[in-house]
Structures are given as structure tokens and as C-alpha cells.
Coordinates of C-alpha atoms in Angstrom, one line a residue:
Chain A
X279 CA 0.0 0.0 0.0
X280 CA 1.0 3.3 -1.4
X281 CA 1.8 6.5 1.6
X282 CA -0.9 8.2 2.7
X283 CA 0.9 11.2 1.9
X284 CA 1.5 10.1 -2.1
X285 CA -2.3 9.2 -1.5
X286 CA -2.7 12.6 -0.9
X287 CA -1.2 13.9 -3.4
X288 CA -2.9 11.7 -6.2
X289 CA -6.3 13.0 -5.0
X290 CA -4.8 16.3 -5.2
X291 CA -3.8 15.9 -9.0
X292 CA -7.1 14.3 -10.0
X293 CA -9.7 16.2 -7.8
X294 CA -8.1 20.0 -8.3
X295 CA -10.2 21.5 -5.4
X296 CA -10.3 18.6 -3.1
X297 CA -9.7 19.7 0.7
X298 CA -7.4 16.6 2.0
X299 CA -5.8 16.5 5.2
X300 CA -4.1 13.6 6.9
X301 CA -5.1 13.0 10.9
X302 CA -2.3 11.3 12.4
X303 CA -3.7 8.3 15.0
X304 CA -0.7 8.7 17.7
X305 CA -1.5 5.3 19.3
X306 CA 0.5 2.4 18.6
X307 CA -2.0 1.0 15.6
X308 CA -0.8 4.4 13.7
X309 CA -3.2 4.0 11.4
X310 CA -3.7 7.3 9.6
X311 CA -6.4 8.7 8.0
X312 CA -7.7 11.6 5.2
X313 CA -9.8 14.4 6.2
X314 CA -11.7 14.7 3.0
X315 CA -13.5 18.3 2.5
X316 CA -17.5 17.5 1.9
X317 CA -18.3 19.7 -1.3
X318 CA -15.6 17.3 -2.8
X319 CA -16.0 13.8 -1.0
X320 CA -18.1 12.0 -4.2
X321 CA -15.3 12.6 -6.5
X322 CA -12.8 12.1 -4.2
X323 CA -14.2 8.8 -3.4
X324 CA -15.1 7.9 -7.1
X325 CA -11.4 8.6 -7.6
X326 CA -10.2 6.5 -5.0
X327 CA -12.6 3.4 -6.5
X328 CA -11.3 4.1 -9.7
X329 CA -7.8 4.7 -9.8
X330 CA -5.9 1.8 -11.6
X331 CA -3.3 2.1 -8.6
X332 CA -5.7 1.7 -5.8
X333 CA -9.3 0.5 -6.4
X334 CA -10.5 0.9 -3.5
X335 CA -13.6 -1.1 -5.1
X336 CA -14.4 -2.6 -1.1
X337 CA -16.4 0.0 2.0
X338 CA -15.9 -2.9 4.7
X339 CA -17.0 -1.1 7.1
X340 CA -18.7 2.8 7.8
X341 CA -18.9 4.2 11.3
X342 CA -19.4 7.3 13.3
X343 CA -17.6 9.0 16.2
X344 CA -19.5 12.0 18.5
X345 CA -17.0 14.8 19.3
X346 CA -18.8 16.7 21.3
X347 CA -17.7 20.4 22.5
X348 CA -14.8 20.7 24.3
X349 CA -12.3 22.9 26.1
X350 CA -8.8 22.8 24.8
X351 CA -6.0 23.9 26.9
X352 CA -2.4 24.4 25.3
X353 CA 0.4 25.0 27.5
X354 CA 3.1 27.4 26.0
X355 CA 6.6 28.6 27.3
X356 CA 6.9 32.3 27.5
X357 CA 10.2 34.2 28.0
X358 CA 9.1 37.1 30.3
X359 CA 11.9 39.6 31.6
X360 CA 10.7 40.4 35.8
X361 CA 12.9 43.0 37.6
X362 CA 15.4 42.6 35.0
X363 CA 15.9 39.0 35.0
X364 CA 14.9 36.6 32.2
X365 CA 12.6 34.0 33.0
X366 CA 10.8 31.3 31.5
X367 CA 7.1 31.0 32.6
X368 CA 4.5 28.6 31.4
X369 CA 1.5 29.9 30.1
X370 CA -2.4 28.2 29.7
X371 CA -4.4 29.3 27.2
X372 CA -7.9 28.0 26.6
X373 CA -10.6 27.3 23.6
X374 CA -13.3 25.9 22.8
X375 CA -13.2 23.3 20.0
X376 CA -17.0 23.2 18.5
X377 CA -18.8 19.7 18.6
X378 CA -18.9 18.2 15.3
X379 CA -19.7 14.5 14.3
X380 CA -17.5 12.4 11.9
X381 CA -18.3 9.7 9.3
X382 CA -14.9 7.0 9.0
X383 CA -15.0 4.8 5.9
X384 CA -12.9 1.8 5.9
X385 CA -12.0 1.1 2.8
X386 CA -10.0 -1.8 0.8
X387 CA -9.2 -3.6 -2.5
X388 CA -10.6 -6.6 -3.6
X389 CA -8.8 -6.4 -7.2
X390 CA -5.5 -5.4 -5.8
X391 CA -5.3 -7.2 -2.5
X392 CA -4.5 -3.8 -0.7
X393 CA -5.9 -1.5 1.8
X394 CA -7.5 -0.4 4.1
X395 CA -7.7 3.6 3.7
X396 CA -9.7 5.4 6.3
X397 CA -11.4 8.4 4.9
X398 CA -13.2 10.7 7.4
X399 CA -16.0 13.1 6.5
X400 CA -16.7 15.5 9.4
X401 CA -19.8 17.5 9.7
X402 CA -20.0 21.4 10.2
X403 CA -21.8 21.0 14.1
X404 CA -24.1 18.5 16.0
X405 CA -27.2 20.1 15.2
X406 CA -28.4 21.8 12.4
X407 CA -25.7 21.0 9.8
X408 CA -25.3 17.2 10.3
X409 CA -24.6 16.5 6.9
X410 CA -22.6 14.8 4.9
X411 CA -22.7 14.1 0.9
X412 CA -23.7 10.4 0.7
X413 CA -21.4 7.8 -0.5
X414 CA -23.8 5.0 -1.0
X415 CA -23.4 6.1 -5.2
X416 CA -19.6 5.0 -4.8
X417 CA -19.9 1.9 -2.7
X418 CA -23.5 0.6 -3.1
X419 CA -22.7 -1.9 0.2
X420 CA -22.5 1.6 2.4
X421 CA -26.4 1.8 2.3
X422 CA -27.3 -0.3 5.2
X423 CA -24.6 0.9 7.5
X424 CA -24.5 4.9 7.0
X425 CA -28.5 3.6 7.9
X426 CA -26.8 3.0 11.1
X427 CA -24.7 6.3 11.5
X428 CA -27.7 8.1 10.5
X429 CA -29.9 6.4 13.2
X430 CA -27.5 6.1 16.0
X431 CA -26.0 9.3 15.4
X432 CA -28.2 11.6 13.6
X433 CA -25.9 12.9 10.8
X434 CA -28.0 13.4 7.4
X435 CA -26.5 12.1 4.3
X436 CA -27.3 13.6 1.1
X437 CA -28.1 11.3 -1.5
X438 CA -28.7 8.7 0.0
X439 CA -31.2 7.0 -2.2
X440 CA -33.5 5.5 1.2
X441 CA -32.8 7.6 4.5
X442 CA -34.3 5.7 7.3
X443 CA -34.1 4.4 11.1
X444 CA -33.1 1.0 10.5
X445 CA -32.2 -0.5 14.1
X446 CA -34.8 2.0 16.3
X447 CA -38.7 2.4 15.3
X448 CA -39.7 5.1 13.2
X449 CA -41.3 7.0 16.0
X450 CA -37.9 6.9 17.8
X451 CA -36.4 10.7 18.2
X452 CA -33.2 10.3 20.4
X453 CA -29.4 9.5 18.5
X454 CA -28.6 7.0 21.5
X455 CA -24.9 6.5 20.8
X456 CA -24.0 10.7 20.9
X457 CA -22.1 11.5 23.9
X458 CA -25.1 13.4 25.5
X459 CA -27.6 10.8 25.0
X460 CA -29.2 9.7 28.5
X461 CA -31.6 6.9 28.3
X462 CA -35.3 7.8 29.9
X463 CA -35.2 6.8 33.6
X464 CA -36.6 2.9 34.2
X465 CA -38.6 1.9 37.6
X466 CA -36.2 0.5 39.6
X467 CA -38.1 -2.2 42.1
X468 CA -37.5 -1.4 45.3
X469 CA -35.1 -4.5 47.0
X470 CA -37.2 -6.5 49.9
X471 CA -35.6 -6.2 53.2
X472 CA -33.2 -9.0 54.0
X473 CA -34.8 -10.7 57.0
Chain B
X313 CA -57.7 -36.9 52.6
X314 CA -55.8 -38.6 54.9
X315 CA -52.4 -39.1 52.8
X316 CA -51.7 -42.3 55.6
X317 CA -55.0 -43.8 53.9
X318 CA -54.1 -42.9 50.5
X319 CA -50.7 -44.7 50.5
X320 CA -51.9 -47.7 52.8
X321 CA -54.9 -48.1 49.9
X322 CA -52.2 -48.0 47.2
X323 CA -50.2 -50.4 48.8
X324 CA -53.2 -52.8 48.7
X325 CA -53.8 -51.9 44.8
X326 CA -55.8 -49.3 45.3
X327 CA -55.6 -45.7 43.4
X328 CA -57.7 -43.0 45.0
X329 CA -57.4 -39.4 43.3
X330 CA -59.9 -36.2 42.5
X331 CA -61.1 -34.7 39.8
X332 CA -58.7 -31.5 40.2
X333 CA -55.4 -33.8 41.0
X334 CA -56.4 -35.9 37.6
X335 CA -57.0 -32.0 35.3
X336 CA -53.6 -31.1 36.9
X337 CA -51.9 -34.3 36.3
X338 CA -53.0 -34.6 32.4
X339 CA -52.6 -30.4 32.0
X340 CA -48.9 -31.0 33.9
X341 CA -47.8 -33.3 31.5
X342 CA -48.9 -31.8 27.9
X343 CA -47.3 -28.3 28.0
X344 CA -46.5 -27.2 24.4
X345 CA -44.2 -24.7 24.5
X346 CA -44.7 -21.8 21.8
X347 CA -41.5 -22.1 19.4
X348 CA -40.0 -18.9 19.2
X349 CA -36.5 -17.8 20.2
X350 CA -34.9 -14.6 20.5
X351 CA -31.4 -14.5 21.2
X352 CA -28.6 -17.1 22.3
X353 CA -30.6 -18.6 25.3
X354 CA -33.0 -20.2 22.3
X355 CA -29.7 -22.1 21.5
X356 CA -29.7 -24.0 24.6
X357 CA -33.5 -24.2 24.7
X358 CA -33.4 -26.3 21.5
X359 CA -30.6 -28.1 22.7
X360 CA -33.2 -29.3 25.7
X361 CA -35.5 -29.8 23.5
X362 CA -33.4 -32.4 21.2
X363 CA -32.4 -36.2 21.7
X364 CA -29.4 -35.6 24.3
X365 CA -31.6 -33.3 26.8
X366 CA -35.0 -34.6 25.6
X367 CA -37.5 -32.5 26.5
X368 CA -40.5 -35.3 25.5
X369 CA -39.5 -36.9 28.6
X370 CA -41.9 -34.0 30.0
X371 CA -44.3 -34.0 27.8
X372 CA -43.1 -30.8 26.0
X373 CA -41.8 -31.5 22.6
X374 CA -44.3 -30.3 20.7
X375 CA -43.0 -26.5 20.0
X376 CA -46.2 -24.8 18.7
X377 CA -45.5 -22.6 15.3
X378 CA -48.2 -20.9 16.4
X379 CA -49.4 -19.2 19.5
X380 CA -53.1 -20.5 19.1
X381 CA -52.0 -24.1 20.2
X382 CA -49.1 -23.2 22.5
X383 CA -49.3 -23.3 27.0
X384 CA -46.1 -22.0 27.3
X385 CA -44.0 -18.9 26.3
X386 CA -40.3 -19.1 27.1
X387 CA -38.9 -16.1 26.9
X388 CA -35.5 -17.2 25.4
X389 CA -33.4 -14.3 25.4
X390 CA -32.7 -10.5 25.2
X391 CA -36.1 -8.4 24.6
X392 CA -35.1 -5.5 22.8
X393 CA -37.2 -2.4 23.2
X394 CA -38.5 -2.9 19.5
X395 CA -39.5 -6.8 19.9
X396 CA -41.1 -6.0 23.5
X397 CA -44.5 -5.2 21.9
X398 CA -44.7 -8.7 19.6
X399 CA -43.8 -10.8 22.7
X400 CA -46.8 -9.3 24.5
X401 CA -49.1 -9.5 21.5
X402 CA -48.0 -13.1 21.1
X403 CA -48.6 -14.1 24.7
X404 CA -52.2 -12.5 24.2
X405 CA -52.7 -14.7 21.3
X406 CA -51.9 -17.8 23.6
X407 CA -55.3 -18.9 24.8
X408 CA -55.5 -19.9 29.0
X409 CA -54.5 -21.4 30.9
X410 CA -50.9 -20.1 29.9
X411 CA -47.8 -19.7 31.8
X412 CA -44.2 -17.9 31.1
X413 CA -40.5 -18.6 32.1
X414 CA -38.0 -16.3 31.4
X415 CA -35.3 -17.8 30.3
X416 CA -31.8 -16.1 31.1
X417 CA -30.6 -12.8 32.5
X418 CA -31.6 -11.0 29.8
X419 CA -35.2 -12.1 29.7
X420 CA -34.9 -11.7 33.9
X421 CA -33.4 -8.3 34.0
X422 CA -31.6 -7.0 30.5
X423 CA -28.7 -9.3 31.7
X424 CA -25.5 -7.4 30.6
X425 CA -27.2 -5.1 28.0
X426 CA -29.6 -3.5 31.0
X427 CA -28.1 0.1 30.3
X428 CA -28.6 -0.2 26.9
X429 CA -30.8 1.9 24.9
X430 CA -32.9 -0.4 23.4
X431 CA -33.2 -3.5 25.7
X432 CA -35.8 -3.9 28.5
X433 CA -35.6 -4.3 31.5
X434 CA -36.5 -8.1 32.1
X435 CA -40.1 -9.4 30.6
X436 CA -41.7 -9.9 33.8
X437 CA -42.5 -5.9 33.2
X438 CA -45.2 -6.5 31.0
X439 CA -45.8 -10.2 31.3
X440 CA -46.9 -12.1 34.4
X441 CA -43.8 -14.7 34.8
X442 CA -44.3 -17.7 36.1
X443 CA -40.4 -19.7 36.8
X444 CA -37.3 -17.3 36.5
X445 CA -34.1 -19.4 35.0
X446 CA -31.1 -17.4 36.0
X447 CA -28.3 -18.1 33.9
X448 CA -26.4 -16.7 30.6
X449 CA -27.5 -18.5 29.1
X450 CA -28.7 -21.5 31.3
X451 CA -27.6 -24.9 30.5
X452 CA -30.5 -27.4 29.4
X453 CA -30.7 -29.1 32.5
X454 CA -31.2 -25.9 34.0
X455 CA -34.4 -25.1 31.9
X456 CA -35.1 -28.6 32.3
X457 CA -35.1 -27.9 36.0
X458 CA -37.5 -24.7 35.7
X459 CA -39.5 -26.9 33.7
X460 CA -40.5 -29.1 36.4
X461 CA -41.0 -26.5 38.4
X462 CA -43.6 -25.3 36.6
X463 CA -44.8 -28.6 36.4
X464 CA -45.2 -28.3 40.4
X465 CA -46.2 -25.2 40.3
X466 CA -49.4 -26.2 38.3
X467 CA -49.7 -29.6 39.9
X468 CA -50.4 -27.5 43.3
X469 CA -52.8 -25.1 41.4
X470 CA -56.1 -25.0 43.2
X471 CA -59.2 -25.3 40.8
X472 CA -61.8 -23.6 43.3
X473 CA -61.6 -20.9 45.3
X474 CA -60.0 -17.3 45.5
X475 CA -56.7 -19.3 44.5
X476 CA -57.8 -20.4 41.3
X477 CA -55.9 -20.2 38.0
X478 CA -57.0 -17.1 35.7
X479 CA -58.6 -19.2 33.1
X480 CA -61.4 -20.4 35.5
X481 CA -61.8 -16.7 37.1
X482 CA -65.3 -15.2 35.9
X483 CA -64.9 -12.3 33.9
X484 CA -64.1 -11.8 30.5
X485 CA -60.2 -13.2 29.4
X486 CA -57.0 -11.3 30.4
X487 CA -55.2 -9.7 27.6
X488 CA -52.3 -7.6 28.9
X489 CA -51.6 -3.8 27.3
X490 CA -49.3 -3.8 24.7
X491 CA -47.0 -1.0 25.1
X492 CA -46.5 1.2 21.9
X493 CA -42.9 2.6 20.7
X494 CA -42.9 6.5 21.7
X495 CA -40.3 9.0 21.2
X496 CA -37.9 7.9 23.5
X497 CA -38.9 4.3 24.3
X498 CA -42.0 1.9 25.6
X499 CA -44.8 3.8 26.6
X500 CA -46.4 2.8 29.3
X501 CA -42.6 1.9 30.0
X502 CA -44.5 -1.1 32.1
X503 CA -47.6 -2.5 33.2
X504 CA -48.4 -1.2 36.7
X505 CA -50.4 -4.0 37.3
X506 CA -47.4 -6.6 37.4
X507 CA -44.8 -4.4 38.2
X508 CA -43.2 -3.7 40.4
X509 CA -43.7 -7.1 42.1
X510 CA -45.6 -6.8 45.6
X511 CA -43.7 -7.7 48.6
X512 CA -43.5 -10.8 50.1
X513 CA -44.6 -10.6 53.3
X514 CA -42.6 -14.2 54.2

């Protein structure tokens, strides 16, 4: 399997406009994967299924991941001068990181015996814009489980030809596997005494 | 009567039973279970029902396709949120006298999934349960074991009196509210009639 980064760069040359970056995974796996921008993700991914070098021609698997918002706090060293001496002092500063919600694509070749490539597609927020462009018209098999990231989750994909709940009811209104998701209370029986 | 009498009367060849001992003894020994399974613990139920375990033995190996002809619902397994609502219709389906046994932690309590989002809380929320098997999943001999004591447990029934089994209560025949999917689970989330169970006094 070809570098993430000459990856990278082949998407670049064949999708001119394509927003690619590469998230490191710092954990022993190390197993790296592309950012793709949304406005370009179909032709990024037709490129990826089509490319005589990759044919990526196999979604094995298509998952989600809640980020909710957090507070980030980088740690800095600061050379200060105090009553004429030169010091180094540590300074905090903090921001907040908005919530989004990401989309990871496994992805492999069948023809080439090669993979996988993780693609990720990360929504704008948690609420309103959870949406993604669909890649069910890439990798027919991706149906049934961005289904699942759509019903667990609640990210919207567009174009996908049949949008539903498919593990919950219909009726059902809650994403239970976000973060902030808290089940409704159950009637706990009250334990008999011990005698 | 005097169970001296009864066994010095047998001795001499002599069978003396009632009316109510002979209904229990036949209805004892013709349970049809209703064949449906839901998760894992349906493995092991049709193990027990198969040649090594041999559920016949007990009069029981006739699993009903259908819950017109069936006694007996075992509740084999983890009842999602989403399947809650068929097990109860089936069990109204299931004409009396009818018992359950939940088969299993899950079908007990949720087992291991009971802080899930979509897994209830144990059957015996919406169902009136008979024998509890505890167990994940029980071993055959273990529902073999619940099996006879349901067996007892309808051997003892009483067929007169404030004790009798629903099916010869006046009054028209129990069906048990189905609970509907709402927006963020079963609503009623349980059938306040059965649950929470009333305290022993003993």
C-alpha cells in the first residue's frame, strides 16, 4: 500500500479543489487517516474506487464517532523579563473546539489485495448542519450501514437514495450512541428487606 | 384426605385421586411450549428440546409454530425495546391457561445489555412470569429444571376458590396492554399491574 501522503497527493492531482488533510492516529496502531473536504468527498471517493493504482472497489466497514464540544488547553513557554531577569514561565491558554460529528470509511481492495484507507468526513456542528454528501453512489454496500450512523448518530446524508431508522422504530427521536444521549429513567423495584 | 390412607390403599392396589389432581396431572404433563427464540438462550432451549436433553420426557416436545396451540412462552433471550411489543401481543394470542418462564438474565433483567438503549428491563414488566431461570445463558438441565418446576407449580394449582388459575376466574379473558414505541422508548414503560412485584410478606 502506497503512503498516505503520495495518496494525498494523487487525489490532489485528480480532484483540483479537493480539501485533503491527513489526521495522524498517535496510538501504537498508527493507522492514519484523510480528512476529505464535503463539497468534494463523491469525486474524491469515485477517484479512490477508480484509480488503476488503488481500487479501492471494497467499503468494509462505515462508522461514526460523536465529538462533542470541548475545552482545549495548550500549555506554552513564554520568555518574560521580571525586575530585570529573564525568566521562562508557562502559560495556559484556553478554547473551545466546536462539537462536530464524523463519518470514518474503511475502505479496501478486492482487485489489488491492498488496503484499508480510512477516509473521514466531518460534519459542520451537531445540530443543524449534520450532513454529509452520501457515498452510498460510490460503494452501493454503504447503504445499510450509513442507515446505522444516520440512526445512532443523527448525521444526514445527502443522497442517500433511502434515508431511514433501520435498528430503532420510526417513531424513535433520540441519537442514543451521541455522547449526551441519556436513556429515559426505568422503575427500579425497590429491593425486599433482607430478613 | 388422609395421605396415611391414600398410600396404605395403594399399597393394597388401590388408586384414590380427585377430579382437580387428575385436570392437573394430564394439563402437567402436555405443556407445548410456543417455538420462538430470541437470542442465544433459544440455543440452549433447543438443545433441551433435542435427543441428548429430551424435553419429551416431560411432555413438552411439541414447539407450537403458532401461539393459538401453545401453554407455554419461554422467553428465550434479550427483549429489545422494538420486539417487547410482539412478545406481549404473542402471549395475548396464547389462549388460557398459559404460563411464562423467562429464560436467562436478559429475559430476567436485561442481563449485561440492561443500560442499553434499546433493551428492556426483564419481561416480567409487562408479562406475568411464572419460573425465573437465572443463567447466561442457562444450561439445558437448567431449563429442564424450571420446567419441572412449573410442572409443580401447576400440579399444586387450586381449581376452586379465590386461589384459582385465571382461566377459571369469571370475567371476561386477560389480555395484557401492549405497550406502543414513543419518542424515547416503551410507553407505558411497564404494566403497573405486574410491576413492580408486591412484597413478600414471608
Amino acid at each position: 500500500m502506497e503512503s498516505l501522503e503520495q495518496i494525498k497527493l494523487w487525489i490532489e492531482g485528480a480532484v483540483p479543489d479537493a480539501r485533503i488533510e491527513i489526521v495522524a492516529n498517535p496510538g501504537p496502531a498508527a493507522q492514519h487517516s484523510l480528512l476529505v473536504g464535503l463539497d468534494q468527498a463523491v469525486p474524491v471517493a469515485r477517484f479512490l474506487l477508480e484509480d488503476s493504482r488503488l481500487r479501492l472497489d471494497y467499503a468494509s466497514n462505515v462508522t461514526g464517532v460523536d465529538w462533542p464540544e470541548t475545552m482545549l488547553k495548550e500549555k506554552r513557554k513564554v520568555k518574560q523579563t521580571i525586575d530585570g531577569v529573564e525568566r521562562e514561565i508557562e502559560e495556559t491558554s484556553e478554547h473551545v473546539r466546536p462539537g462536530y460529528l464524523e463519518v470514518v470509511y474503511h475502505l479496501y481492495s478486492m482487485a489489488l489485495k491492498q488496503g484499508p484507507v480510512i477516509l473521514r468526513l466531518r460534519t459542520r456542528d451537531r445540530t443543524a448542519s449534520a450532513r454529509v454528501p452520501s457515498l452510498t453512489p460510490v460503494w452501493r454496500g454503504a447503504e445499510f450501514q450509513e442507515r446505522e450512523v444516520f440512526d445512532l448518530f443523527g448525521v444526514l446524508f445527502d443522497g442517500h437514495p433511502d434515508l431511514r431508522r433501520i435498528l430503532m422504530w420510526d417513531g424513535f427521536r433520540d441519537f442514543p450512541m451521541r455522547k449526551d444521549y441519556t436513556p429515559t429513567p426505568e422503575v427500579e423495584p425497590v429491593p425486599a428487606p433482607i430478613p | 384426605m388422609d395421605e396415611r390412607l391414600r398410600t396404605e390403599l395403594s399399597r393394597q392396589g388401590v388408586f384414590v385421586t380427585t377430579l382437580g389432581e387428575l385436570y392437573n396431572w394430564g394439563r402437567k404433563n402436555s405443556i407445548w411450549p410456543l417455538g420462538f427464540g430470541l437470542a442465544c438462550c433459544a440455543i440452549e432451549m433447543i438443545a433441551a428440546s433435542m435427543a441428548r436433553w429430551d424435553l419429551a420426557r416431560f411432555g413438552a416436545e411439541v414447539f407450537r409454530p403458532s401461539p393459538r396451540q401453545a401453554d407455554l412462552m419461554i422467553v428465550a433471550g434479550t427483549v429489545t425495546k422494538k420486539m417487547a411489543p410482539q412478545v406481549v401481543r404473542l402471549y395475548n394470542q396464547m389462549p388460557e391457561p398459559k404460563y411464562v418462564i423467562a429464560m436467562g438474565a436478559c429475559a430476567i433483567s436485561g442481563g449485561p445489555f440492561r443500560d442499553g438503549y434499546n433493551v428492556l428491563q426483564g419481561i416480567d414488566r409487562y408479562l406475568p412470569v411464572d419460573v425465573h431461570i437465572p443463567g447466561c445463558p442457562p444450561r439445558p438441565e437448567a431449563l429442564l429444571h424450571g420446567f419441572m418446576t412449573l410442572q409443580k407449580l401447576i400440579e399444586e394449582q387450586e381449581l376452586t376458590g379465590a386461589r384459582r388459575p385465571r382461566h377459571l376466574a369469571d370475567g371476561p379473558p386477560s389480555e395484557f396492554p401492549i405497550p406502543e414505541h414513543g419518542e424515547h422508548g416503551l410507553v407505558p414503560s411497564h404494566n403497573p399491574e405486574l410491576w413492580p412485584p408486591a412484597k413478600s410478606s414471608a
